Amino acid sequence: MFRTALRNVLAHKARLLMTVLAVMLGVAFVSGTLVFTDTLGNAFRHQSAKNYEDVAVAVSTSAGRHDTDTSGISDATLDEIRALDGVAGVTGRVSGFAGAADRDGKLIGEGWSTSGGNFAPGKDGDDPSYTFTSGGGPVKDGQIALDRASADKGGYHVGDTVRVATNGPVKEYSLTGVFTTEDGAVNAGGSLVLFEETTAQRLFLRTGEFQEATVTAAPGASDTALLAEVKGLLPRDAEARTGQALADEQAKQIEDGLGNLDTILLVFAGIALFVGVFLIANTFSMLIAQRTRELALMRAVGASRRQVKWSVLMEAAVVGLIASAIGFALGVGLAAALRSAMGVIGGKIPAGPLVVEPLTVLAAFGVGVVITVLAAWLPARRAAKIAPVAAMSSVHAVASTRSLVVRNSIGGALTLLGTAGIVGGAATGGTDGRVLIAVGAFLALIGIIVLIPLLSRPAIALVRPLLTRVFGVSGKLAAQNAVRNPRRTGATASALAIGLTLVTGISVLGVTLGQAVDRMTTDNIKADYLVSMASGDSLDASALEALRKADGVTAVSPQQSNWLTVGGEQHAASGVTPGDIGRVFALKTVTGSLDSLAEGRIAVDADTARSNHWKTGDTLPVTFEDEKKGEVTIGATYESNEFLSSPVLLPEDLANAHTEVPDIREIWLTTDGGASAANERVVVDALGDNPAMSIMDRQDMRDEFGGFVNLALNIMYGLLAMALLIAVLGVVNTLAMSVFERKQEIGMLRAIGLDRGRIKRMIRLEAVVISLFGAVVGVLLGTFLGWAIGRTIASAIPHYVLVIPWARIGIFLVLAALVGVLASLWPARSAARLNMLTAIKTE
């Protein structure tokens, strides 16, 4: 039986090609994902170990420039550590935001990834953390060094003048050197500016103090023993760990992060393989239908049902094994290509070999073979149940609609149960509701797949008159062929339905969220511009004053981070400018007046006031953030505004009276004439053309706040493309094998006058009908799921209103029709080129 199975595979190579492609693509996705994440993990773990290989003890603090309560590591402490037995050396580090501008004045790199630190030379004048490719490290104030990637992006060479912004005014520095480093942040695409040590301390902390220190051990010294001694010399808030512990911790973080990526990619690989199941099952169903007499003859000469079934399953296993081998090789190549592509787009990956774990090989081959065998199980079972005499008497026996009664009953029950789960989840809301929707969606999808053969008849019957009227005989025959074998049509349409369900559901949800964010921006903001630090740090108070003095600026208000305690409960508060706050935000007053802010009163979000039983006119005893006690009076309550970072608004003067350094996170402003190139230039000039400051107009705000939705949609579309490609292969496969089965019929049609053009048109229309049928089912189910998931998050997203993206849905349907046309090119050409006399004689 094994030899028979092998001969059958070799005899049907062309007809099994699409199955091989489907399995190959799914396995490539799985193996590529595993190899890629293993390679990344190995590279980053190796880099992490290399970073700490010479570190015996690492000391860290949370000290910051404006944090006077937390001590850094002083020079005196470092001297005491150096004096310990077994210590070979100690290096202190400080770091913070430092953004270098390119020659056009733009920030090099993203704000969060641009950092600065100190150059810490040893006795030999070198800092072991950095390797200079040209020049050397900064040794006095006014000098800097840049990492090589940043220098290349900015077009800088040693000796050039570079404008660098920290949290203060922009300054110009002389570039003394360009370096490379094993620093993970830099290798991940960040930028690094090195300053002379005293300069870095002044910029990021305090002179004579460090935020971190690394201790190297003398030969033979114990890291654990050094750790115990170092701990006794540190300030209260400092933490010390061995270099090995830090390397292990970083490796664990890398593993967790890559594990999440692994899971996401494997989910989409699973979807692709699930779609492939329908193609594989369809292929084996058609192959068995074509070999019915052959199988009957095997039964007649003594083969048992079990042997026939295992013969088909062995064929599937051989096909799965071949497809898995090709897919695995393709996956390894895909992982290598992804690693190279990340380097091209700026995502730096540490050097290292491509990692192919034994488990990855087993997973790839296991998945490919198991999926193929499982998909072929039902066709194999059906083949084994065919009685020899019945099989010999009818080659093309097709299941009748009546024989599908049990199947349709099960499908209907699953669909109803799934629909109830989806509706129940939408009503429940929250995390529990989404779990219920996920279960319901799975059941509904399976139920629809089971019902699709039944649904295909009435659905295609609706379009049959149109096809006949427009395309004549070709259209009529195409509609009849599409429903001739409901199971085959259903399996082909199901693959497209699954893909379109996911794509449509994601589109409905994404477009709805995007428009909610857009409305939120439009309805809540009056300001023309938002100014913030690219790093997310606080703005200097001088920026606020400079904007107030700028020509054409009509209203300016900061959002200054504060807090106050009322009745033992701490409440976040924002220091704002009275009068101007109502001109930069669309605030709807519920009670009182926002003008009362100018009288020293406060305003409170209506929801916060309601939950605390506060009302306008109440005087509250409070403790401010400087621990001083006082009283404040509520002058107004207002409807919540998503762009106000705190539920309590304080007059700016009151906020400043209780904080040493204002923590200004944002500045909102309006200008005379609204946003324009000229007004933006005024704002830029007022801020000293500072590359570290982000200036956004309203459109930029929409793009910023809604951009993640579009990015997520595009990523989802890209990942689902594999599943849709396999669905397309399914259409090609079904048509090609259908043409093979219908050789005699096509020859007869040609003989009675149907020319080659109309034969081609018949096959194309059949493909389009099947594709559109699957697409419509997917669009309907996807829209339903998008609505249900949206209901679970609607309460958390203001301005949420369901949006049906009709334009995108229209594009999906057009693409589905185009898929049908493209998928039919080869089968239609094959059908048209059949020799009619040879075809008529075909058994």
PDB file of N, CA, C and O in Angstrom, residues 89-120:
ATOM      1  N   GLY A  89      38.936  48.233  38.845  1.00  0.00           N
ATOM      2  CA  GLY A  89      38.572  49.557  38.353  1.00  0.00           C
ATOM      3  C   GLY A  89      37.101  49.841  38.557  1.00  0.00           C
ATOM      4  O   GLY A  89      36.293  48.923  38.727  1.00  0.00           O
ATOM      5  N   VAL A  90      36.773  51.133  38.562  1.00  0.00           N
ATOM      6  CA  VAL A  90      35.387  51.577  38.724  1.00  0.00           C
ATOM      7  C   VAL A  90      35.116  52.679  37.704  1.00  0.00           C
ATOM      8  O   VAL A  90      35.938  53.590  37.539  1.00  0.00           O
ATOM      9  N   THR A  91      33.977  52.601  37.032  1.00  0.00           N
ATOM     10  CA  THR A  91      33.591  53.621  36.046  1.00  0.00           C
ATOM     11  C   THR A  91      32.209  54.156  36.401  1.00  0.00           C
ATOM     12  O   THR A  91      31.263  53.375  36.580  1.00  0.00           O
ATOM     13  N   GLY A  92      32.102  55.470  36.538  1.00  0.00           N
ATOM     14  CA  GLY A  92      30.816  56.105  36.812  1.00  0.00           C
ATOM     15  C   GLY A  92      30.150  56.571  35.531  1.00  0.00           C
ATOM     16  O   GLY A  92      30.815  56.986  34.578  1.00  0.00           O
ATOM     17  N   ARG A  93      28.826  56.493  35.491  1.00  0.00           N
ATOM     18  CA  ARG A  93      28.072  56.902  34.299  1.00  0.00           C
ATOM     19  C   ARG A  93      26.902  57.803  34.669  1.00  0.00           C
ATOM     20  O   ARG A  93      26.246  57.604  35.694  1.00  0.00           O
ATOM     21  N   VAL A  94      26.655  58.780  33.823  1.00  0.00           N
ATOM     22  CA  VAL A  94      25.429  59.580  33.885  1.00  0.00           C
ATOM     23  C   VAL A  94      24.825  59.578  32.482  1.00  0.00           C
ATOM     24  O   VAL A  94      25.546  59.458  31.489  1.00  0.00           O
ATOM     25  N   SER A  95      23.521  59.719  32.409  1.00  0.00           N
ATOM     26  CA  SER A  95      22.873  59.723  31.094  1.00  0.00           C
ATOM     27  C   SER A  95      21.573  60.495  31.162  1.00  0.00           C
ATOM     28  O   SER A  95      21.011  60.728  32.243  1.00  0.00           O
ATOM     29  N   GLY A  96      21.100  60.876  30.007  1.00  0.00           N
ATOM     30  CA  GLY A  96      19.848  61.613  29.896  1.00  0.00           C
ATOM     31  C   GLY A  96      19.566  61.923  28.450  1.00  0.00           C
ATOM     32  O   GLY A  96      20.256  61.446  27.543  1.00  0.00           O
ATOM     33  N   PHE A  97      18.555  62.731  28.214  1.00  0.00           N
ATOM     34  CA  PHE A  97      18.193  63.061  26.843  1.00  0.00           C
ATOM     35  C   PHE A  97      19.187  64.055  26.248  1.00  0.00           C
ATOM     36  O   PHE A  97      19.517  65.068  26.864  1.00  0.00           O
ATOM     37  N   ALA A  98      19.646  63.745  25.041  1.00  0.00           N
ATOM     38  CA  ALA A  98      20.488  64.665  24.281  1.00  0.00           C
ATOM     39  C   ALA A  98      20.225  64.408  22.808  1.00  0.00           C
ATOM     40  O   ALA A  98      20.493  63.309  22.312  1.00  0.00           O
ATOM     41  N   GLY A  99      19.696  65.402  22.123  1.00  0.00           N
ATOM     42  CA  GLY A  99      19.353  65.228  20.717  1.00  0.00           C
ATOM     43  C   GLY A  99      20.222  66.069  19.818  1.00  0.00           C
ATOM     44  O   GLY A  99      20.284  67.293  19.964  1.00  0.00           O
ATOM     45  N   ALA A 100      20.912  65.415  18.898  1.00  0.00           N
ATOM     46  CA  ALA A 100      21.738  66.129  17.928  1.00  0.00           C
ATOM     47  C   ALA A 100      20.891  66.455  16.703  1.00  0.00           C
ATOM     48  O   ALA A 100      20.086  65.638  16.252  1.00  0.00           O
ATOM     49  N   ALA A 101      21.090  67.652  16.153  1.00  0.00           N
ATOM     50  CA  ALA A 101      20.364  68.067  14.958  1.00  0.00           C
ATOM     51  C   ALA A 101      21.192  67.764  13.720  1.00  0.00           C
ATOM     52  O   ALA A 101      22.418  67.849  13.742  1.00  0.00           O
ATOM     53  N   ASP A 102      20.508  67.391  12.634  1.00  0.00           N
ATOM     54  CA  ASP A 102      21.230  67.214  11.369  1.00  0.00           C
ATOM     55  C   ASP A 102      21.462  68.588  10.742  1.00  0.00           C
ATOM     56  O   ASP A 102      21.151  69.629  11.341  1.00  0.00           O
ATOM     57  N   ARG A 103      21.984  68.620   9.539  1.00  0.00           N
ATOM     58  CA  ARG A 103      22.336  69.899   8.914  1.00  0.00           C
ATOM     59  C   ARG A 103      21.105  70.712   8.522  1.00  0.00           C
ATOM     60  O   ARG A 103      21.213  71.912   8.257  1.00  0.00           O
ATOM     61  N   ASP A 104      19.913  70.066   8.510  1.00  0.00           N
ATOM     62  CA  ASP A 104      18.668  70.791   8.239  1.00  0.00           C
ATOM     63  C   ASP A 104      17.970  71.234   9.518  1.00  0.00           C
ATOM     64  O   ASP A 104      16.862  71.774   9.477  1.00  0.00           O
ATOM     65  N   GLY A 105      18.611  70.967  10.667  1.00  0.00           N
ATOM     66  CA  GLY A 105      18.026  71.364  11.937  1.00  0.00           C
ATOM     67  C   GLY A 105      17.052  70.366  12.516  1.00  0.00           C
ATOM     68  O   GLY A 105      16.430  70.634  13.543  1.00  0.00           O
ATOM     69  N   LYS A 106      16.877  69.194  11.872  1.00  0.00           N
ATOM     70  CA  LYS A 106      15.949  68.180  12.357  1.00  0.00           C
ATOM     71  C   LYS A 106      16.656  67.227  13.316  1.00  0.00           C
ATOM     72  O   LYS A 106      17.854  66.968  13.193  1.00  0.00           O
ATOM     73  N   LEU A 107      15.879  66.692  14.264  1.00  0.00           N
ATOM     74  CA  LEU A 107      16.423  65.768  15.248  1.00  0.00           C
ATOM     75  C   LEU A 107      16.855  64.473  14.580  1.00  0.00           C
ATOM     76  O   LEU A 107      16.130  63.900  13.777  1.00  0.00           O
ATOM     77  N   ILE A 108      18.074  64.013  14.902  1.00  0.00           N
ATOM     78  CA  ILE A 108      18.542  62.730  14.395  1.00  0.00           C
ATOM     79  C   ILE A 108      17.945  61.631  15.281  1.00  0.00           C
ATOM     80  O   ILE A 108      18.207  61.570  16.467  1.00  0.00           O
ATOM     81  N   GLY A 109      17.143  60.772  14.688  1.00  0.00           N
ATOM     82  CA  GLY A 109      16.526  59.694  15.454  1.00  0.00           C
ATOM     83  C   GLY A 109      15.228  60.129  16.096  1.00  0.00           C
ATOM     84  O   GLY A 109      14.831  61.292  16.039  1.00  0.00           O
ATOM     85  N   GLU A 110      14.554  59.156  16.711  1.00  0.00           N
ATOM     86  CA  GLU A 110      13.323  59.414  17.448  1.00  0.00           C
ATOM     87  C   GLU A 110      13.662  59.962  18.823  1.00  0.00           C
ATOM     88  O   GLU A 110      14.707  59.643  19.393  1.00  0.00           O
ATOM     89  N   GLY A 111      12.744  60.781  19.366  1.00  0.00           N
ATOM     90  CA  GLY A 111      13.027  61.439  20.635  1.00  0.00           C
ATOM     91  C   GLY A 111      13.340  60.490  21.771  1.00  0.00           C
ATOM     92  O   GLY A 111      14.271  60.711  22.548  1.00  0.00           O
ATOM     93  N   TRP A 112      12.564  59.387  21.865  1.00  0.00           N
ATOM     94  CA  TRP A 112      12.747  58.457  22.984  1.00  0.00           C
ATOM     95  C   TRP A 112      14.067  57.716  22.909  1.00  0.00           C
ATOM     96  O   TRP A 112      14.542  57.184  23.906  1.00  0.00           O
ATOM     97  N   SER A 113      14.675  57.648  21.707  1.00  0.00           N
ATOM     98  CA  SER A 113      15.888  56.845  21.548  1.00  0.00           C
ATOM     99  C   SER A 113      17.148  57.694  21.439  1.00  0.00           C
ATOM    100  O   SER A 113      18.218  57.165  21.168  1.00  0.00           O
ATOM    101  N   THR A 114      17.019  58.993  21.632  1.00  0.00           N
ATOM    102  CA  THR A 114      18.193  59.864  21.541  1.00  0.00           C
ATOM    103  C   THR A 114      18.687  60.157  22.957  1.00  0.00           C
ATOM    104  O   THR A 114      17.958  60.723  23.770  1.00  0.00           O
ATOM    105  N   SER A 115      19.910  59.754  23.252  1.00  0.00           N
ATOM    106  CA  SER A 115      20.412  59.902  24.613  1.00  0.00           C
ATOM    107  C   SER A 115      21.819  60.469  24.617  1.00  0.00           C
ATOM    108  O   SER A 115      22.502  60.527  23.583  1.00  0.00           O
ATOM    109  N   GLY A 116      22.231  60.902  25.794  1.00  0.00           N
ATOM    110  CA  GLY A 116      23.579  61.421  25.997  1.00  0.00           C
ATOM    111  C   GLY A 116      24.206  60.776  27.214  1.00  0.00           C
ATOM    112  O   GLY A 116      23.494  60.258  28.082  1.00  0.00           O
ATOM    113  N   GLY A 117      25.524  60.766  27.264  1.00  0.00           N
ATOM    114  CA  GLY A 117      26.227  60.178  28.397  1.00  0.00           C
ATOM    115  C   GLY A 117      27.612  60.773  28.527  1.00  0.00           C
ATOM    116  O   GLY A 117      27.972  61.714  27.814  1.00  0.00           O
ATOM    117  N   ASN A 118      28.377  60.238  29.446  1.00  0.00           N
ATOM    118  CA  ASN A 118      29.715  60.766  29.687  1.00  0.00           C
ATOM    119  C   ASN A 118      30.790  59.853  29.105  1.00  0.00           C
ATOM    120  O   ASN A 118      30.659  58.626  29.131  1.00  0.00           O
ATOM    121  N   PHE A 119      31.817  60.474  28.571  1.00  0.00           N
ATOM    122  CA  PHE A 119      33.004  59.749  28.133  1.00  0.00           C
ATOM    123  C   PHE A 119      33.874  59.565  29.366  1.00  0.00           C
ATOM    124  O   PHE A 119      34.231  60.533  30.041  1.00  0.00           O
ATOM    125  N   ALA A 120      34.175  58.301  29.700  1.00  0.00           N
ATOM    126  CA  ALA A 120      34.901  58.000  30.941  1.00  0.00           C
ATOM    127  C   ALA A 120      36.215  57.295  30.614  1.00  0.00           C
ATOM    128  O   ALA A 120      36.295  56.060  30.639  1.00  0.00           O
TER     129      ALA A 120
END
